[in-house]
Short mmCIF file of C-alpha atoms in Angstrom, two decimals:
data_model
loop_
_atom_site.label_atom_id
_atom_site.label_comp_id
_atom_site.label_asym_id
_atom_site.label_seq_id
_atom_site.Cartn_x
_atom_site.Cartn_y
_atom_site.Cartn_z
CA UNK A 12 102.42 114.62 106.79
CA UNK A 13 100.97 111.95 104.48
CA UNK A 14 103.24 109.30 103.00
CA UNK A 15 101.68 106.06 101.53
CA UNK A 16 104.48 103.82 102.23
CA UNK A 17 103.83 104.51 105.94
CA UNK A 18 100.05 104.38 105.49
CA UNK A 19 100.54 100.76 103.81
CA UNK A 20 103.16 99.64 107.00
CA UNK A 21 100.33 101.15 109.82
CA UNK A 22 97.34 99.46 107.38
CA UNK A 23 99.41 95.67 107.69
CA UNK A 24 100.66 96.33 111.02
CA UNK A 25 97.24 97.08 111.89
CA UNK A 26 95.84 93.82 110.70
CA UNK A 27 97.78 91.59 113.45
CA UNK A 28 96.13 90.29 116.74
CA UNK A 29 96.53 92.69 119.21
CA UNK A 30 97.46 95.65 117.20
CA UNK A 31 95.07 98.69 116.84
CA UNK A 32 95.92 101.86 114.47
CA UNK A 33 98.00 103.87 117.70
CA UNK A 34 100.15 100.87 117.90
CA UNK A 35 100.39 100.05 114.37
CA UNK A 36 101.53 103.43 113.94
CA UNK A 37 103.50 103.85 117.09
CA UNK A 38 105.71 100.78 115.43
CA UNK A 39 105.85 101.78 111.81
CA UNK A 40 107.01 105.16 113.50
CA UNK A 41 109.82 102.80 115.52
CA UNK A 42 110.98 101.07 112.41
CA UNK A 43 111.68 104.21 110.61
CA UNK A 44 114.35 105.02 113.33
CA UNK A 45 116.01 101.74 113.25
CA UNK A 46 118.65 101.31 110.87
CA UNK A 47 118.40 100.42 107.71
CA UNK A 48 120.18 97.29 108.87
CA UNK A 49 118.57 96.48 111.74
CA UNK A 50 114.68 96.38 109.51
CA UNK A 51 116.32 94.62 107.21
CA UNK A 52 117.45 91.75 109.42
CA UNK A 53 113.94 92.11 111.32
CA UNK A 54 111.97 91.56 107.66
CA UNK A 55 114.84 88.86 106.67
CA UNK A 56 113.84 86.99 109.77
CA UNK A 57 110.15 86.65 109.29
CA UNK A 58 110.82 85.94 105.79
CA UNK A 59 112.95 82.74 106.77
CA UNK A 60 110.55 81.97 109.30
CA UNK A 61 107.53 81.61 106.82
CA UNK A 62 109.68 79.74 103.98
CA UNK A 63 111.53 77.66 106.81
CA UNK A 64 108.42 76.73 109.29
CA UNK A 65 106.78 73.79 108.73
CA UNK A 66 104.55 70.91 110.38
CA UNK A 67 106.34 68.73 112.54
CA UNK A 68 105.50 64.94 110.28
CA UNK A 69 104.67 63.42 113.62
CA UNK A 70 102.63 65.89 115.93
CA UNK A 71 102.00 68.77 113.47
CA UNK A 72 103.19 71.31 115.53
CA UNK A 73 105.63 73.98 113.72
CA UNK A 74 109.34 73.05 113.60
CA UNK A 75 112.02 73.40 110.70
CA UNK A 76 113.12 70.19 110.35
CA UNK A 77 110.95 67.37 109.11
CA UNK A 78 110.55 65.62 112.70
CA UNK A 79 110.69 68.07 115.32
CA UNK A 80 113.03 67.84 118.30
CA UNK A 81 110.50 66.64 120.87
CA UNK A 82 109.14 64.22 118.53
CA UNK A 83 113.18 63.32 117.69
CA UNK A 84 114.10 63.23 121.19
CA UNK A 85 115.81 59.76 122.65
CA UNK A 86 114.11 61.12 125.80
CA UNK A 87 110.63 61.46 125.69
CA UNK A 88 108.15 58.82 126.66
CA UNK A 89 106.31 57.78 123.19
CA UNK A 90 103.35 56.00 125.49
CA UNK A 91 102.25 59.08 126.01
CA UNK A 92 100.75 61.76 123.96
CA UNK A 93 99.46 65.51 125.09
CA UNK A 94 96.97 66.60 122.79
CA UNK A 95 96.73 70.27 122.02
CA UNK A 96 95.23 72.86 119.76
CA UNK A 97 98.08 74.87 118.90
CA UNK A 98 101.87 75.11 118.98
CA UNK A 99 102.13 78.12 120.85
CA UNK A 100 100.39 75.25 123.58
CA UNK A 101 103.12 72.68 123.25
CA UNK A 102 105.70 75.88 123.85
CA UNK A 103 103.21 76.54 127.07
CA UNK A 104 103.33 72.67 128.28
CA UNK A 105 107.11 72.78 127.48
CA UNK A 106 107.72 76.16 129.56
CA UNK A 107 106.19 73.94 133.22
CA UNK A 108 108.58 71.55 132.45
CA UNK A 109 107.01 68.74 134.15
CA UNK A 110 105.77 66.47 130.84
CA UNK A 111 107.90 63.93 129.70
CA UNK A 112 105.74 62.67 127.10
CA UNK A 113 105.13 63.89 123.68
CA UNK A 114 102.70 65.89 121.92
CA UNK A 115 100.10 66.43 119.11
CA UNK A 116 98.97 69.46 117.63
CA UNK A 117 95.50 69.70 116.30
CA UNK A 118 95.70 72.80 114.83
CA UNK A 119 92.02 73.93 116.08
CA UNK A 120 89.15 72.58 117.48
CA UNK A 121 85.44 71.28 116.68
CA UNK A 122 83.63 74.15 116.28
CA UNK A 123 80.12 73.15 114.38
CA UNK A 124 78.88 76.77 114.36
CA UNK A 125 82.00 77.72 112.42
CA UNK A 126 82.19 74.96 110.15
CA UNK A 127 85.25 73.17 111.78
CA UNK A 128 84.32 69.45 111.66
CA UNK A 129 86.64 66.69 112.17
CA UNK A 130 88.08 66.77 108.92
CA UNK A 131 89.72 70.06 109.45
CA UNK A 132 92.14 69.39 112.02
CA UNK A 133 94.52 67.05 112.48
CA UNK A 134 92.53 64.16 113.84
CA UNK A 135 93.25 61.61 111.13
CA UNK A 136 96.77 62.13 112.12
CA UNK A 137 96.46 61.77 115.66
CA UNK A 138 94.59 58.15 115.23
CA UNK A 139 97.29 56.82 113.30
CA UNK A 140 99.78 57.21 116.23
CA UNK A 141 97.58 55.77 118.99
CA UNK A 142 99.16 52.03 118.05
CA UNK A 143 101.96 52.09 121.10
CA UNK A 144 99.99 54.78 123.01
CA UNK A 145 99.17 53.75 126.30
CA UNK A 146 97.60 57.34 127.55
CA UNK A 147 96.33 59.77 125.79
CA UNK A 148 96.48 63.85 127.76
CA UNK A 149 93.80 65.57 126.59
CA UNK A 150 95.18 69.50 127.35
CA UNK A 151 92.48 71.34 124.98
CA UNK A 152 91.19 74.96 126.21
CA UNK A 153 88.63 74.72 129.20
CA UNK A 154 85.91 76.48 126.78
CA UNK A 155 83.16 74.87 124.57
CA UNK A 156 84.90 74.33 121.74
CA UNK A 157 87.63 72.17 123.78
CA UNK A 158 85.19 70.30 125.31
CA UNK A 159 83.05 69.20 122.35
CA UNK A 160 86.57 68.25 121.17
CA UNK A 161 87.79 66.26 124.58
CA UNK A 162 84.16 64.47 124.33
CA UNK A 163 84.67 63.49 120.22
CA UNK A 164 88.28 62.57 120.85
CA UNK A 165 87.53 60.07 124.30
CA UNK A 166 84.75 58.63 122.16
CA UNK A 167 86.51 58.13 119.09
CA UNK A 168 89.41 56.27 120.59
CA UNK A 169 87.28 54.29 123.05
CA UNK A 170 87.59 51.23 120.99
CA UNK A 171 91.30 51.31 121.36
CA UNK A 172 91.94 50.51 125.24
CA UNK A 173 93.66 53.80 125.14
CA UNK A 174 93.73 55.59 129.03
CA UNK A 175 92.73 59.01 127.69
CA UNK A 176 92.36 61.63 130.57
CA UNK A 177 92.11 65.40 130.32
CA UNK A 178 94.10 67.96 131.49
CA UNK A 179 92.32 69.19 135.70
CA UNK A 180 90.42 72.11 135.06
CA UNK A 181 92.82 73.91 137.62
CA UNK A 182 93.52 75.97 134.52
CA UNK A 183 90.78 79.03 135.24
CA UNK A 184 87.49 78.67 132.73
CA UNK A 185 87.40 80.88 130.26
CA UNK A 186 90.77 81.69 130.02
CA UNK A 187 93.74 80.68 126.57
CA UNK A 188 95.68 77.74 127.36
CA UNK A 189 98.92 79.75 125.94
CA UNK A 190 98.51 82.55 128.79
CA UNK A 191 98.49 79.82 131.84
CA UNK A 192 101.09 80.58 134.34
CA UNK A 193 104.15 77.68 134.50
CA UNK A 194 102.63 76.33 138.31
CA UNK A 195 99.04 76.48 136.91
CA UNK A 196 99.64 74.68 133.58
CA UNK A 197 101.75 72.02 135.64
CA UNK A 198 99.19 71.13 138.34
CA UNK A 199 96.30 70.94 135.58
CA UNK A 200 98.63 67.97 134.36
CA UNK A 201 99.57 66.31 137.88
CA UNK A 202 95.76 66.32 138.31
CA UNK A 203 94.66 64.67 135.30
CA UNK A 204 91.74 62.56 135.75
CA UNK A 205 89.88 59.97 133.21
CA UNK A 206 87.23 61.41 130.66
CA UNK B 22 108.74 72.29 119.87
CA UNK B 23 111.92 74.46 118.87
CA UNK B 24 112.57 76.31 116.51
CA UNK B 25 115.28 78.61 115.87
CA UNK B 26 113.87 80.70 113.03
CA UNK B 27 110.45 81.60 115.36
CA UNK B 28 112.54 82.04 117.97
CA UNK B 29 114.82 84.70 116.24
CA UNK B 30 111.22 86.17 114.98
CA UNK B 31 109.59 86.32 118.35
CA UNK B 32 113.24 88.23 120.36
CA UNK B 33 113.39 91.18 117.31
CA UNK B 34 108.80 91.54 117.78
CA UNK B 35 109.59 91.77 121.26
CA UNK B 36 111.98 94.63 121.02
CA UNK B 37 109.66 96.35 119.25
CA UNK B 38 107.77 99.25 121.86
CA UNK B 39 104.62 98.00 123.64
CA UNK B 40 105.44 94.18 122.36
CA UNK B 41 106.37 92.28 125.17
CA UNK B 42 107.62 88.16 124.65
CA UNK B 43 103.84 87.03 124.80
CA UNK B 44 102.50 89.36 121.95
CA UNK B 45 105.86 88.36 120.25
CA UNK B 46 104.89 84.89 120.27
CA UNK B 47 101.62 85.64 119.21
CA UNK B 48 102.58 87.46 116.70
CA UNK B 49 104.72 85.03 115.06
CA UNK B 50 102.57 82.50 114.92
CA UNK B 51 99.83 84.41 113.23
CA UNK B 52 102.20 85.01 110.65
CA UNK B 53 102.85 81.09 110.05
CA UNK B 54 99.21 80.87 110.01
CA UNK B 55 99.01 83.67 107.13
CA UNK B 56 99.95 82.31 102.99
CA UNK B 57 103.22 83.04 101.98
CA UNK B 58 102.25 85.64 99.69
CA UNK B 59 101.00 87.53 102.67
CA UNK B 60 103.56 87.26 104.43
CA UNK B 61 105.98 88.72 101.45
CA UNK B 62 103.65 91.73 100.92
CA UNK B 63 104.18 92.46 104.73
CA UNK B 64 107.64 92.53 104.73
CA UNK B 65 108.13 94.23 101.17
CA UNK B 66 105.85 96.87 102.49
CA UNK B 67 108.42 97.61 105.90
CA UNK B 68 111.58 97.32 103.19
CA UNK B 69 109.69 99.72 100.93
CA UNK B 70 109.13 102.09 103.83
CA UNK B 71 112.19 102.11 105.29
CA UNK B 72 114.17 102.82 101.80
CA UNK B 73 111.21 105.25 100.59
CA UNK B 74 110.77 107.23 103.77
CA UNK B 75 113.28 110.33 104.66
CA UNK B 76 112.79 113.86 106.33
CA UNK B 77 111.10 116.69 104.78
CA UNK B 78 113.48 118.81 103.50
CA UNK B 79 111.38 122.13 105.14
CA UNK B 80 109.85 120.58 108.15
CA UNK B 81 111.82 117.35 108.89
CA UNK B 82 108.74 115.33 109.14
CA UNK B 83 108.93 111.38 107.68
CA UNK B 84 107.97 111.47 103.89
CA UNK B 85 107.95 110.04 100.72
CA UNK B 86 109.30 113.03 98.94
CA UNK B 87 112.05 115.49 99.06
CA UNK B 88 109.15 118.30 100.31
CA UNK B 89 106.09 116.71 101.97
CA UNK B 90 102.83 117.28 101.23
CA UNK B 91 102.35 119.80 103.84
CA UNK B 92 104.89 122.00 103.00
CA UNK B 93 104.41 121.72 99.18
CA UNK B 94 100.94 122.35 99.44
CA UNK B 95 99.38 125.98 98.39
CA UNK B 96 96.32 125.86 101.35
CA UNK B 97 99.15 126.30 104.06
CA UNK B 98 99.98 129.17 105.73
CA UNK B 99 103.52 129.37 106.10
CA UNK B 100 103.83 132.62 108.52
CA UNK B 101 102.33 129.92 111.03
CA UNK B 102 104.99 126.96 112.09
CA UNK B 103 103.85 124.65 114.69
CA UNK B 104 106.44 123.01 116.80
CA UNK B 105 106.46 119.04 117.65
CA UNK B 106 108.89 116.46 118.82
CA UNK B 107 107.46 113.65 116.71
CA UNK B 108 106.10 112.94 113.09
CA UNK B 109 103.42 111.40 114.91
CA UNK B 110 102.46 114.21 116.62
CA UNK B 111 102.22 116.17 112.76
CA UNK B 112 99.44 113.61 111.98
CA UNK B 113 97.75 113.81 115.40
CA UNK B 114 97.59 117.76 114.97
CA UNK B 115 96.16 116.86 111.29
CA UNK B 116 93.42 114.70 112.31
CA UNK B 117 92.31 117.12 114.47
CA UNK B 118 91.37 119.41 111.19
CA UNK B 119 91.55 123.20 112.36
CA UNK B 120 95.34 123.74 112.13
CA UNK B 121 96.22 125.57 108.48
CA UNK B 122 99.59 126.81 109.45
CA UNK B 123 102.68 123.90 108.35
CA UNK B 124 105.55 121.96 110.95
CA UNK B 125 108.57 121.61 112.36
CA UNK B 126 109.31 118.49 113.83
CA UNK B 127 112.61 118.14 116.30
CA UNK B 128 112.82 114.69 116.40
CA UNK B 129 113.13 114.55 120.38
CA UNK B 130 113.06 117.07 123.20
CA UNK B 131 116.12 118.25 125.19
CA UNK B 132 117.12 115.73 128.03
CA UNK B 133 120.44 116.99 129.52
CA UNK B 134 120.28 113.89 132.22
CA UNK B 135 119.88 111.67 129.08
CA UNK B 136 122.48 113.65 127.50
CA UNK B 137 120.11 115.27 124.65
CA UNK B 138 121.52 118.92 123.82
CA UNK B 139 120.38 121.65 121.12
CA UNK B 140 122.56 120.16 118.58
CA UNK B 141 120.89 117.02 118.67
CA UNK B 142 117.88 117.58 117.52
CA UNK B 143 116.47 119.83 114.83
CA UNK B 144 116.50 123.59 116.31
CA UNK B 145 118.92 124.76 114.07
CA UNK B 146 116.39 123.58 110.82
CA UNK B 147 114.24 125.38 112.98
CA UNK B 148 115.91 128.96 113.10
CA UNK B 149 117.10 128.73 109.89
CA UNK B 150 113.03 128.98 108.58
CA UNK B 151 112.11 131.71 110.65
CA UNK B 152 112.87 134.25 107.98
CA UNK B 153 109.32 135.37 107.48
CA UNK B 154 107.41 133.70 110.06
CA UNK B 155 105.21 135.59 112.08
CA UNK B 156 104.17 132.56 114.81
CA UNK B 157 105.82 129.77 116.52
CA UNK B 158 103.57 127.46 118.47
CA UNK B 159 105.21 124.90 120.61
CA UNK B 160 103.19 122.15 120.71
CA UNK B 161 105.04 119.81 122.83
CA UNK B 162 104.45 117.21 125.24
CA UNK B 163 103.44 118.37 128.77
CA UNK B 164 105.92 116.66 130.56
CA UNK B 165 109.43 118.26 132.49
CA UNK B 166 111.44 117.82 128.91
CA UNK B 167 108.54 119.04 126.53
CA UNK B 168 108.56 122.28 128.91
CA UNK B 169 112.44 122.54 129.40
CA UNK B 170 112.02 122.63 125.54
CA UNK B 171 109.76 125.02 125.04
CA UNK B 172 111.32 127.58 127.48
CA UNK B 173 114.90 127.05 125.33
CA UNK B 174 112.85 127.79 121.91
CA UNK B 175 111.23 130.56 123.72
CA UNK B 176 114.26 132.49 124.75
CA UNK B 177 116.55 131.45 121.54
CA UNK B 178 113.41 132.93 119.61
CA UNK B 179 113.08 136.48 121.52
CA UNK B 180 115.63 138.81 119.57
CA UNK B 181 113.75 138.19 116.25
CA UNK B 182 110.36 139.47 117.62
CA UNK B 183 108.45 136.57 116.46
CA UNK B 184 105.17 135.80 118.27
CA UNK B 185 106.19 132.27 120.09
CA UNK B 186 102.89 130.78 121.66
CA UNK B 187 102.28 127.40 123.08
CA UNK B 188 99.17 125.04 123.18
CA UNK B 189 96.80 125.18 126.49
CA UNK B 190 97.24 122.92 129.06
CA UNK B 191 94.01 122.04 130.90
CA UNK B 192 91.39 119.27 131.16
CA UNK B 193 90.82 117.09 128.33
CA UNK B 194 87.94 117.03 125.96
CA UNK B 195 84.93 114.63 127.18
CA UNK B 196 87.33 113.76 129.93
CA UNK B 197 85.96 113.84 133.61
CA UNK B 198 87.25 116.06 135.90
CA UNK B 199 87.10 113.60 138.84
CA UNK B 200 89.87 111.71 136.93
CA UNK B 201 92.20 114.57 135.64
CA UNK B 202 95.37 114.69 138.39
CA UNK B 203 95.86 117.68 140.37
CA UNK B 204 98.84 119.05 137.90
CA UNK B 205 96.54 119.56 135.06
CA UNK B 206 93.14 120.67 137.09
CA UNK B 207 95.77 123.27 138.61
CA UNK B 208 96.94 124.45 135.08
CA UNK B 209 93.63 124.32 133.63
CA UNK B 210 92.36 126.71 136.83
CA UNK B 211 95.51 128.87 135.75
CA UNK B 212 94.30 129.07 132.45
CA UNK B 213 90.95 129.80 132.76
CA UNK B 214 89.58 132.15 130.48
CA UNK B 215 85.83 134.47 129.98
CA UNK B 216 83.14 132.57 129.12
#
């Protein structure tokens, strides 16, 4: 068998996180068995995703409206603010169900070695919320690149009065935030302590 | 965060086989990490492959073509037709370089408890090319179906005199013995044969 359409599917499949060439194949392989329907609504769905999706205009984090629902919310305590690197962390934090504050989404961390410096993430936007905050979560991955960021973060806003405390390092070292069981993930917040 | 359109993007990944709702989510949010553009040639290249891609005509594998390559080509022996449930498996048997004989896929194995009978996959494709072939080798999966299978094809085959072989079963390749289970190490004993 050699077909190029299906060699170009397994070759872009292939390129995701997580997916080897078996896998990449084993799905292209799937899709062709689907109805025609059924890939097309698959495809139309990620294709309204990318054009809908954007950055929440308060914490960053992806929504498809201008102010995301959190952020919206008549609920949510504005004093405080959970810091995090990605969106897929504020869906985490959500999923324990315990925080009743809000969130902001740096989109990465400080990673010298890479180039990442505090112009590339979204640290300009999170000082120009801190003027009602009263605490500030910091709930950044318990690796170095989190805790270069927790360290530039307590020190930047130090002048502020802001409580800033960070996230208990319940949640086990080494591990993604986004892969923290619901009990784990709430404890690390109960615990909190000052940076 | 919410979001309907990630959501509907992260339930259709997650039906996909060995995608499970983590991956899903993963998934989708690489892809509203990725440009647009990106994004686009992703999905154009499932549409194109779903449209493109039909059975071979002959041997009922996916192509892009009314004949696939494999049967088209001149190097083949067609006297030789090897016998597989899955496109997939065509490809596996190619990478593997010594087979010069051409296909038949079935697209499935017979499963009376699932209520999969000789009509519902491709037998009758398959008798109607055994005009003036001289082998049939079964090359299905190991398992209770693959072997239900082959014993059907076997004695459906034996009034036209055509020799039907099927591929050894024993221990694999640069496997370890200490790990193969007791069915194979008792079929590979079975099928011992002079050094």
């Amino acid at each position: 068998m050699s077909s190029d359409t299906i060699d170009r599917v397994v070759e872009l499949l292939a390129t995701l996180p997580t997916i080897g060439r078996k896998t990449a194949r084993r799905l292209a392989f799937h899709l062709l068995r689907q109805p025609t329907e059924s890939v097309q609504a698959f495809t139309d769905a990620i294709t309204l995703m990318r054009a809908n999706v954007r950055e929440c205009s308060v914490c960053q984090t992806f929504t498809d409206r201008e102010v995301c629902a959190i952020c919206a919310s008549e609920q949510r305590d504005r004093s405080t603010i959970c810091v995090v690197e990605e969106p897929s962390d504020v869906m985490a934090i959500e999923r324990s169900g315990d925080f009743r504050g809000v969130y902001h989404v740096l989109h990465g961390v400080l990673n010298p070695l890479d180039g990442v410096g505090p112009d590339d993430i979204r640290l300009r936007e999170l000082m120009a919320r801190l003027g009602a905050v009263q605490e500030l979560i910091l709930a950044l991955n318990p690796n170095v690149e989190g805790e270069v960021t927790t360290q530039y973060i307590a020190k930047m806003t130090a002048p502020l009065g802001i409580r800033v405390t960070r996230i208990a390092r319940g949640v086990p070292v080494g591990a993604d935030l986004e892969f923290a069981d619901d009990a784990t993930l709430a404890r690390a917040l109960e615990g909190r302590v000052p940076v």
